[in-house]
Amino acid sequence: MSERRIRVLVAKPGLDGHDRGAKTVASVLRDHGMEVVYTGLHKTPAMIAEIALQEDVDVVGLSILSGAHMELFPRVRQELVERGLDHVLMVGGGIIPGDDMQVLEADGFAKLFGPGTNTDSIAEYIQTEISKRWAAEEAQA
Amino acid sequence: MTETKPISIPEGRQAWEAALEAGKLRDSDFTSLSGSTLEVVYGPEDAPGDPVEDLGWPGQFPFTRGVHPSMYRGRLWTMRQFAGFGTARETNERFKFLLDHGQTGLSVAFDFPTLMGRDGDDEMCRGEVGQVGVAISSIADMEQLFDGIPMNEVSTSMTINGPAPILLAFYIACAERRGLDPAVLQGTVQNDILKEYQAQHAWLVPPEPALRMITDVMEYCTEHVPKWNTISISGYHIREAGSTAAQELAFTLANGLEYVRRGIERGMDVDSFAPRLSFFFDSHLDFFEEIAKFRAARRIWARKMREEFGAKDPRSWMLRFHTQTAGVSLTAQQPENNIVRTAYEALAAVLGGTQSLHTNSMDETLSLPTEKAVKIALRTQQIIAEETEVVHVADPLGGSYYVEALTDKMESEAEAYFNEIKRRGGVVPAIDSGYFQKEIHDSALSYQRAVENGSKKVVGVNCYSEGEESLEIELHRIRPEVEAESLKGLASLRADRDATRATAALDEIRAACNSSANLLQAFITAAHADCTLGEISQVLRDEFGDYIEPKIL
């Protein structure tokens, strides 16, 4: 049996053009053996959810540095739920004040990463969380 | 007493090398911030440049030592803090605050909807209105932004690119409504679309029509707004997106040379527009590498303009530039340390001979800056200007073996990139193939790896960290009502204007897109007719198409 690889969608919602972080994280996750799809810039929440559905991803990672996270992050989550993708692990990063991180983490986001985060720790977090979920799925099956 | 015999330079060097060999070095990375190998010490053989051909004196070709004979004894740099958030009224208040505290020029930060040529009521803009800058959708917003500010006295810089010609039209039309002749206006519009495709990513239409609009701006302003800097050719965003210092230098100058080519192709005399081109660089933490970059930039530009384009006016040879300290060097951890980082970066910009400077605030990795943080950032510049005494001497590091060697190296690395870009068919084909984007991404990634493996240190992040410290600084929050207020303003503008006149102005733009008419002229007419940014941009998208970025990963 070939090893199951984690599929990740790295997405840039909204008008924000800052993609240094998103592209860096995408490359690092690939180095950790994950299959990574990067959406490119300027995507609406619906477009992101559509791509997540088509690509059958395990993880959606959002990046925003435009201050619009409190509007756009929950809308992406809602679009995913509407497509039956509530099981997808949702993470995000960018310029996000701590208070906002707490609100989002209480509302469907597994974890948010701020500036200065070690990128390997993002990969390790995703591997740990997805392994737990897959183990639970197997136990159920 | 024994007489000591003087030793020759090679003998001294030999003795030094032997001593070096015998000693121990720390286990550390000794490369520059950009990853270049550095020697332990530099000597005359490392800086063989000609004192006349390669350096000259301040105010003399090739301007390596600065563009003015007296440098800061004649005039200090302009202290220009970039600001903008929320509504035009709020930003107007911040501008007045900065002017009251001794700032000498204004610099407008626009929000993402404005940067992307969209009105606040566009579906794509929900949650983004007024967030990272001020929302300006019409001449009415521009009038509010400059309310009580003398447009004929203050110099204004506008950081906008894709829709730059439209925002400039709002500014010109606003001055005209006040009865001012646009010829008195002073300032800069960034209007540098090439680096948008390469790094910053706020575009409106594909490169060719965008370049046509930029050339229209150069042509119109040469005649009607002669004191306006028509393009601020920007390395800042290239660097912030992850490039090395040499890439920032090379890509920026390559873009500048492309604009010059376009102007000449339009039939303009190079000396009629080149003096109004200005530059904008990053000042990062590697003090000497940055100073060398600024010096090399002036020398390369002077040579290219005189030798390649045959410019005769010395003002066409002079590279004048604005600097901003490196946003990417700031850390969210122990944010007060950012004041120190910014001070070193600002000092490098001053020793490198900048004409204007923005110093970042300590809290910008967390949110837009608070008034307190902005004031400390401005005071940092004032301390350099008033207390350090560094401003009295032009090019104080000129003649340093190290700085001259780095300056020469920067120039040769830039030349290598110019050749590579040429080999790829020029700037626009290299954008289309994703060349710049890939180069920048690769450099960003290798820096990130260096930080994570500890070879590059960041205080508070991978060394001297204090764990999960709680942040105890005040954050600047955008009022939640901003979006609704902006939408209300747009609705009343559309209701109150002469609809026939607005439609006619948009039709005129459509026609101008398909002829050789000057589009800036058409935008000014549309601004007077109260057409909005989104409406004008939509005509351009309809006529010229959308831009699709090449995939690089």
JSON list of C-alpha atoms in Angstrom, two decimals, chain A residues 1-124:
[
{"chain": "A", "resi": 1, "resn": "MET", "atom": "CA", "xyz": [0.00, 0.00, 0.00]},
{"chain": "A", "resi": 2, "resn": "SER", "atom": "CA", "xyz": [1.43, 3.36, -1.00]},
{"chain": "A", "resi": 3, "resn": "GLU", "atom": "CA", "xyz": [1.65, 5.93, 1.74]},
{"chain": "A", "resi": 4, "resn": "ARG", "atom": "CA", "xyz": [-1.28, 8.32, 1.84]},
{"chain": "A", "resi": 5, "resn": "ARG", "atom": "CA", "xyz": [-0.08, 11.89, 1.31]},
{"chain": "A", "resi": 6, "resn": "ILE", "atom": "CA", "xyz": [-1.59, 14.92, 2.97]},
{"chain": "A", "resi": 7, "resn": "ARG", "atom": "CA", "xyz": [-3.26, 17.23, 0.44]},
{"chain": "A", "resi": 8, "resn": "VAL", "atom": "CA", "xyz": [-3.13, 20.95, 1.25]},
{"chain": "A", "resi": 9, "resn": "LEU", "atom": "CA", "xyz": [-4.69, 23.99, -0.39]},
{"chain": "A", "resi": 10, "resn": "VAL", "atom": "CA", "xyz": [-2.78, 27.21, 0.28]},
{"chain": "A", "resi": 11, "resn": "ALA", "atom": "CA", "xyz": [-5.10, 30.10, -0.53]},
{"chain": "A", "resi": 12, "resn": "LYS", "atom": "CA", "xyz": [-5.05, 33.90, -0.75]},
{"chain": "A", "resi": 13, "resn": "PRO", "atom": "CA", "xyz": [-8.54, 35.31, -0.19]},
{"chain": "A", "resi": 14, "resn": "GLY", "atom": "CA", "xyz": [-9.41, 38.90, -1.00]},
{"chain": "A", "resi": 15, "resn": "LEU", "atom": "CA", "xyz": [-7.46, 41.65, -2.72]},
{"chain": "A", "resi": 16, "resn": "ASP", "atom": "CA", "xyz": [-4.23, 41.29, -0.74]},
{"chain": "A", "resi": 17, "resn": "GLY", "atom": "CA", "xyz": [-1.17, 40.79, -2.97]},
{"chain": "A", "resi": 18, "resn": "HIS", "atom": "CA", "xyz": [1.34, 39.81, -0.27]},
{"chain": "A", "resi": 19, "resn": "ASP", "atom": "CA", "xyz": [2.22, 36.25, -1.22]},
{"chain": "A", "resi": 20, "resn": "ARG", "atom": "CA", "xyz": [5.74, 35.82, 0.19]},
{"chain": "A", "resi": 21, "resn": "GLY", "atom": "CA", "xyz": [4.44, 33.94, 3.22]},
{"chain": "A", "resi": 22, "resn": "ALA", "atom": "CA", "xyz": [1.93, 31.81, 1.32]},
{"chain": "A", "resi": 23, "resn": "LYS", "atom": "CA", "xyz": [4.48, 30.73, -1.27]},
{"chain": "A", "resi": 24, "resn": "THR", "atom": "CA", "xyz": [7.13, 30.05, 1.37]},
{"chain": "A", "resi": 25, "resn": "VAL", "atom": "CA", "xyz": [4.76, 27.90, 3.40]},
{"chain": "A", "resi": 26, "resn": "ALA", "atom": "CA", "xyz": [3.60, 26.10, 0.23]},
{"chain": "A", "resi": 27, "resn": "SER", "atom": "CA", "xyz": [7.21, 25.23, -0.65]},
{"chain": "A", "resi": 28, "resn": "VAL", "atom": "CA", "xyz": [8.02, 24.09, 2.88]},
{"chain": "A", "resi": 29, "resn": "LEU", "atom": "CA", "xyz": [4.94, 21.83, 3.07]},
{"chain": "A", "resi": 30, "resn": "ARG", "atom": "CA", "xyz": [5.98, 20.27, -0.24]},
{"chain": "A", "resi": 31, "resn": "ASP", "atom": "CA", "xyz": [9.44, 19.64, 1.21]},
{"chain": "A", "resi": 32, "resn": "HIS", "atom": "CA", "xyz": [7.66, 17.78, 4.01]},
{"chain": "A", "resi": 33, "resn": "GLY", "atom": "CA", "xyz": [6.10, 15.43, 1.48]},
{"chain": "A", "resi": 34, "resn": "MET", "atom": "CA", "xyz": [2.65, 17.00, 1.23]},
{"chain": "A", "resi": 35, "resn": "GLU", "atom": "CA", "xyz": [0.80, 17.60, -2.03]},
{"chain": "A", "resi": 36, "resn": "VAL", "atom": "CA", "xyz": [0.22, 21.33, -2.19]},
{"chain": "A", "resi": 37, "resn": "VAL", "atom": "CA", "xyz": [-2.06, 23.34, -4.45]},
{"chain": "A", "resi": 38, "resn": "TYR", "atom": "CA", "xyz": [-1.60, 27.12, -4.39]},
{"chain": "A", "resi": 39, "resn": "THR", "atom": "CA", "xyz": [-4.60, 29.17, -5.52]},
{"chain": "A", "resi": 40, "resn": "GLY", "atom": "CA", "xyz": [-2.76, 32.27, -6.69]},
{"chain": "A", "resi": 41, "resn": "LEU", "atom": "CA", "xyz": [-3.94, 35.74, -5.73]},
{"chain": "A", "resi": 42, "resn": "HIS", "atom": "CA", "xyz": [-7.25, 37.57, -5.40]},
{"chain": "A", "resi": 43, "resn": "LYS", "atom": "CA", "xyz": [-9.62, 34.66, -4.80]},
{"chain": "A", "resi": 44, "resn": "THR", "atom": "CA", "xyz": [-13.13, 34.95, -3.40]},
{"chain": "A", "resi": 45, "resn": "PRO", "atom": "CA", "xyz": [-14.21, 32.62, -0.54]},
{"chain": "A", "resi": 46, "resn": "ALA", "atom": "CA", "xyz": [-16.44, 30.72, -2.99]},
{"chain": "A", "resi": 47, "resn": "MET", "atom": "CA", "xyz": [-13.60, 30.19, -5.44]},
{"chain": "A", "resi": 48, "resn": "ILE", "atom": "CA", "xyz": [-11.38, 28.85, -2.67]},
{"chain": "A", "resi": 49, "resn": "ALA", "atom": "CA", "xyz": [-14.05, 26.42, -1.45]},
{"chain": "A", "resi": 50, "resn": "GLU", "atom": "CA", "xyz": [-14.64, 25.22, -5.03]},
{"chain": "A", "resi": 51, "resn": "ILE", "atom": "CA", "xyz": [-10.94, 24.48, -5.50]},
{"chain": "A", "resi": 52, "resn": "ALA", "atom": "CA", "xyz": [-10.82, 22.71, -2.12]},
{"chain": "A", "resi": 53, "resn": "LEU", "atom": "CA", "xyz": [-13.72, 20.51, -3.23]},
{"chain": "A", "resi": 54, "resn": "GLN", "atom": "CA", "xyz": [-12.25, 19.70, -6.65]},
{"chain": "A", "resi": 55, "resn": "GLU", "atom": "CA", "xyz": [-8.80, 18.98, -5.25]},
{"chain": "A", "resi": 56, "resn": "ASP", "atom": "CA", "xyz": [-10.19, 16.87, -2.39]},
{"chain": "A", "resi": 57, "resn": "VAL", "atom": "CA", "xyz": [-7.84, 18.44, 0.15]},
{"chain": "A", "resi": 58, "resn": "ASP", "atom": "CA", "xyz": [-7.33, 17.54, 3.80]},
{"chain": "A", "resi": 59, "resn": "VAL", "atom": "CA", "xyz": [-6.17, 20.99, 4.81]},
{"chain": "A", "resi": 60, "resn": "VAL", "atom": "CA", "xyz": [-7.00, 24.57, 3.79]},
{"chain": "A", "resi": 61, "resn": "GLY", "atom": "CA", "xyz": [-4.42, 27.20, 4.80]},
{"chain": "A", "resi": 62, "resn": "LEU", "atom": "CA", "xyz": [-5.37, 30.83, 4.35]},
{"chain": "A", "resi": 63, "resn": "SER", "atom": "CA", "xyz": [-2.96, 33.76, 4.26]},
{"chain": "A", "resi": 64, "resn": "ILE", "atom": "CA", "xyz": [-4.02, 37.38, 4.75]},
{"chain": "A", "resi": 65, "resn": "LEU", "atom": "CA", "xyz": [-1.99, 40.47, 5.45]},
{"chain": "A", "resi": 66, "resn": "SER", "atom": "CA", "xyz": [-4.66, 42.99, 4.52]},
{"chain": "A", "resi": 67, "resn": "GLY", "atom": "CA", "xyz": [-6.58, 43.21, 7.80]},
{"chain": "A", "resi": 68, "resn": "ALA", "atom": "CA", "xyz": [-9.67, 41.64, 6.22]},
{"chain": "A", "resi": 69, "resn": "HIS", "atom": "CA", "xyz": [-9.30, 38.31, 8.04]},
{"chain": "A", "resi": 70, "resn": "MET", "atom": "CA", "xyz": [-12.35, 38.75, 10.29]},
{"chain": "A", "resi": 71, "resn": "GLU", "atom": "CA", "xyz": [-14.53, 39.13, 7.19]},
{"chain": "A", "resi": 72, "resn": "LEU", "atom": "CA", "xyz": [-12.87, 36.65, 4.85]},
{"chain": "A", "resi": 73, "resn": "PHE", "atom": "CA", "xyz": [-11.76, 33.78, 7.09]},
{"chain": "A", "resi": 74, "resn": "PRO", "atom": "CA", "xyz": [-15.26, 33.01, 8.42]},
{"chain": "A", "resi": 75, "resn": "ARG", "atom": "CA", "xyz": [-16.70, 33.33, 4.91]},
{"chain": "A", "resi": 76, "resn": "VAL", "atom": "CA", "xyz": [-14.25, 30.75, 3.54]},
{"chain": "A", "resi": 77, "resn": "ARG", "atom": "CA", "xyz": [-15.19, 28.47, 6.42]},
{"chain": "A", "resi": 78, "resn": "GLN", "atom": "CA", "xyz": [-18.88, 28.95, 5.66]},
{"chain": "A", "resi": 79, "resn": "GLU", "atom": "CA", "xyz": [-18.39, 28.19, 1.95]},
{"chain": "A", "resi": 80, "resn": "LEU", "atom": "CA", "xyz": [-16.51, 25.00, 2.86]},
{"chain": "A", "resi": 81, "resn": "VAL", "atom": "CA", "xyz": [-19.26, 23.90, 5.24]},
{"chain": "A", "resi": 82, "resn": "GLU", "atom": "CA", "xyz": [-21.88, 24.56, 2.56]},
{"chain": "A", "resi": 83, "resn": "ARG", "atom": "CA", "xyz": [-20.00, 22.13, 0.31]},
{"chain": "A", "resi": 84, "resn": "GLY", "atom": "CA", "xyz": [-19.88, 19.47, 3.02]},
{"chain": "A", "resi": 85, "resn": "LEU", "atom": "CA", "xyz": [-16.22, 20.07, 3.76]},
{"chain": "A", "resi": 86, "resn": "ASP", "atom": "CA", "xyz": [-16.48, 20.62, 7.53]},
{"chain": "A", "resi": 87, "resn": "HIS", "atom": "CA", "xyz": [-13.93, 17.84, 8.08]},
{"chain": "A", "resi": 88, "resn": "VAL", "atom": "CA", "xyz": [-11.17, 19.85, 6.38]},
{"chain": "A", "resi": 89, "resn": "LEU", "atom": "CA", "xyz": [-8.49, 21.11, 8.79]},
{"chain": "A", "resi": 90, "resn": "MET", "atom": "CA", "xyz": [-8.49, 24.90, 8.61]},
{"chain": "A", "resi": 91, "resn": "VAL", "atom": "CA", "xyz": [-5.41, 26.91, 9.44]},
{"chain": "A", "resi": 92, "resn": "GLY", "atom": "CA", "xyz": [-4.29, 30.43, 8.61]},
{"chain": "A", "resi": 93, "resn": "GLY", "atom": "CA", "xyz": [-1.66, 33.05, 9.03]},
{"chain": "A", "resi": 94, "resn": "GLY", "atom": "CA", "xyz": [-0.73, 36.67, 8.44]},
{"chain": "A", "resi": 95, "resn": "ILE", "atom": "CA", "xyz": [-0.91, 39.96, 10.28]},
{"chain": "A", "resi": 96, "resn": "ILE", "atom": "CA", "xyz": [-3.61, 38.93, 12.76]},
{"chain": "A", "resi": 97, "resn": "PRO", "atom": "CA", "xyz": [-3.90, 40.44, 16.23]},
{"chain": "A", "resi": 98, "resn": "GLY", "atom": "CA", "xyz": [-4.01, 37.93, 19.09]},
{"chain": "A", "resi": 99, "resn": "ASP", "atom": "CA", "xyz": [-7.60, 38.74, 20.06]},
{"chain": "A", "resi": 100, "resn": "ASP", "atom": "CA", "xyz": [-8.75, 37.99, 16.53]},
{"chain": "A", "resi": 101, "resn": "MET", "atom": "CA", "xyz": [-6.83, 34.71, 16.55]},
{"chain": "A", "resi": 102, "resn": "GLN", "atom": "CA", "xyz": [-8.75, 33.64, 19.64]},
{"chain": "A", "resi": 103, "resn": "VAL", "atom": "CA", "xyz": [-12.09, 34.47, 18.03]},
{"chain": "A", "resi": 104, "resn": "LEU", "atom": "CA", "xyz": [-11.23, 32.54, 14.86]},
{"chain": "A", "resi": 105, "resn": "GLU", "atom": "CA", "xyz": [-9.84, 29.58, 16.79]},
{"chain": "A", "resi": 106, "resn": "ALA", "atom": "CA", "xyz": [-13.11, 29.38, 18.70]},
{"chain": "A", "resi": 107, "resn": "ASP", "atom": "CA", "xyz": [-14.97, 29.42, 15.40]},
{"chain": "A", "resi": 108, "resn": "GLY", "atom": "CA", "xyz": [-13.74, 26.51, 13.32]},
{"chain": "A", "resi": 109, "resn": "PHE", "atom": "CA", "xyz": [-10.10, 27.37, 12.71]},
{"chain": "A", "resi": 110, "resn": "ALA", "atom": "CA", "xyz": [-7.76, 24.76, 14.18]},
{"chain": "A", "resi": 111, "resn": "LYS", "atom": "CA", "xyz": [-4.79, 27.10, 14.47]},
{"chain": "A", "resi": 112, "resn": "LEU", "atom": "CA", "xyz": [-3.53, 30.49, 13.35]},
{"chain": "A", "resi": 113, "resn": "PHE", "atom": "CA", "xyz": [0.14, 31.30, 12.90]},
{"chain": "A", "resi": 114, "resn": "GLY", "atom": "CA", "xyz": [1.57, 34.77, 13.38]},
{"chain": "A", "resi": 115, "resn": "PRO", "atom": "CA", "xyz": [4.71, 36.49, 12.11]},
{"chain": "A", "resi": 116, "resn": "GLY", "atom": "CA", "xyz": [7.98, 34.79, 13.09]},
{"chain": "A", "resi": 117, "resn": "THR", "atom": "CA", "xyz": [6.47, 31.29, 13.11]},
{"chain": "A", "resi": 118, "resn": "ASN", "atom": "CA", "xyz": [8.93, 28.53, 12.28]},
{"chain": "A", "resi": 119, "resn": "THR", "atom": "CA", "xyz": [7.63, 27.01, 9.03]},
{"chain": "A", "resi": 120, "resn": "ASP", "atom": "CA", "xyz": [8.69, 23.48, 9.97]},
{"chain": "A", "resi": 121, "resn": "SER", "atom": "CA", "xyz": [6.47, 23.79, 13.04]},
{"chain": "A", "resi": 122, "resn": "ILE", "atom": "CA", "xyz": [3.52, 24.48, 10.71]},
{"chain": "A", "resi": 123, "resn": "ALA", "atom": "CA", "xyz": [4.27, 21.29, 8.79]},
{"chain": "A", "resi": 124, "resn": "GLU", "atom": "CA", "xyz": [4.65, 19.31, 12.02]}
]
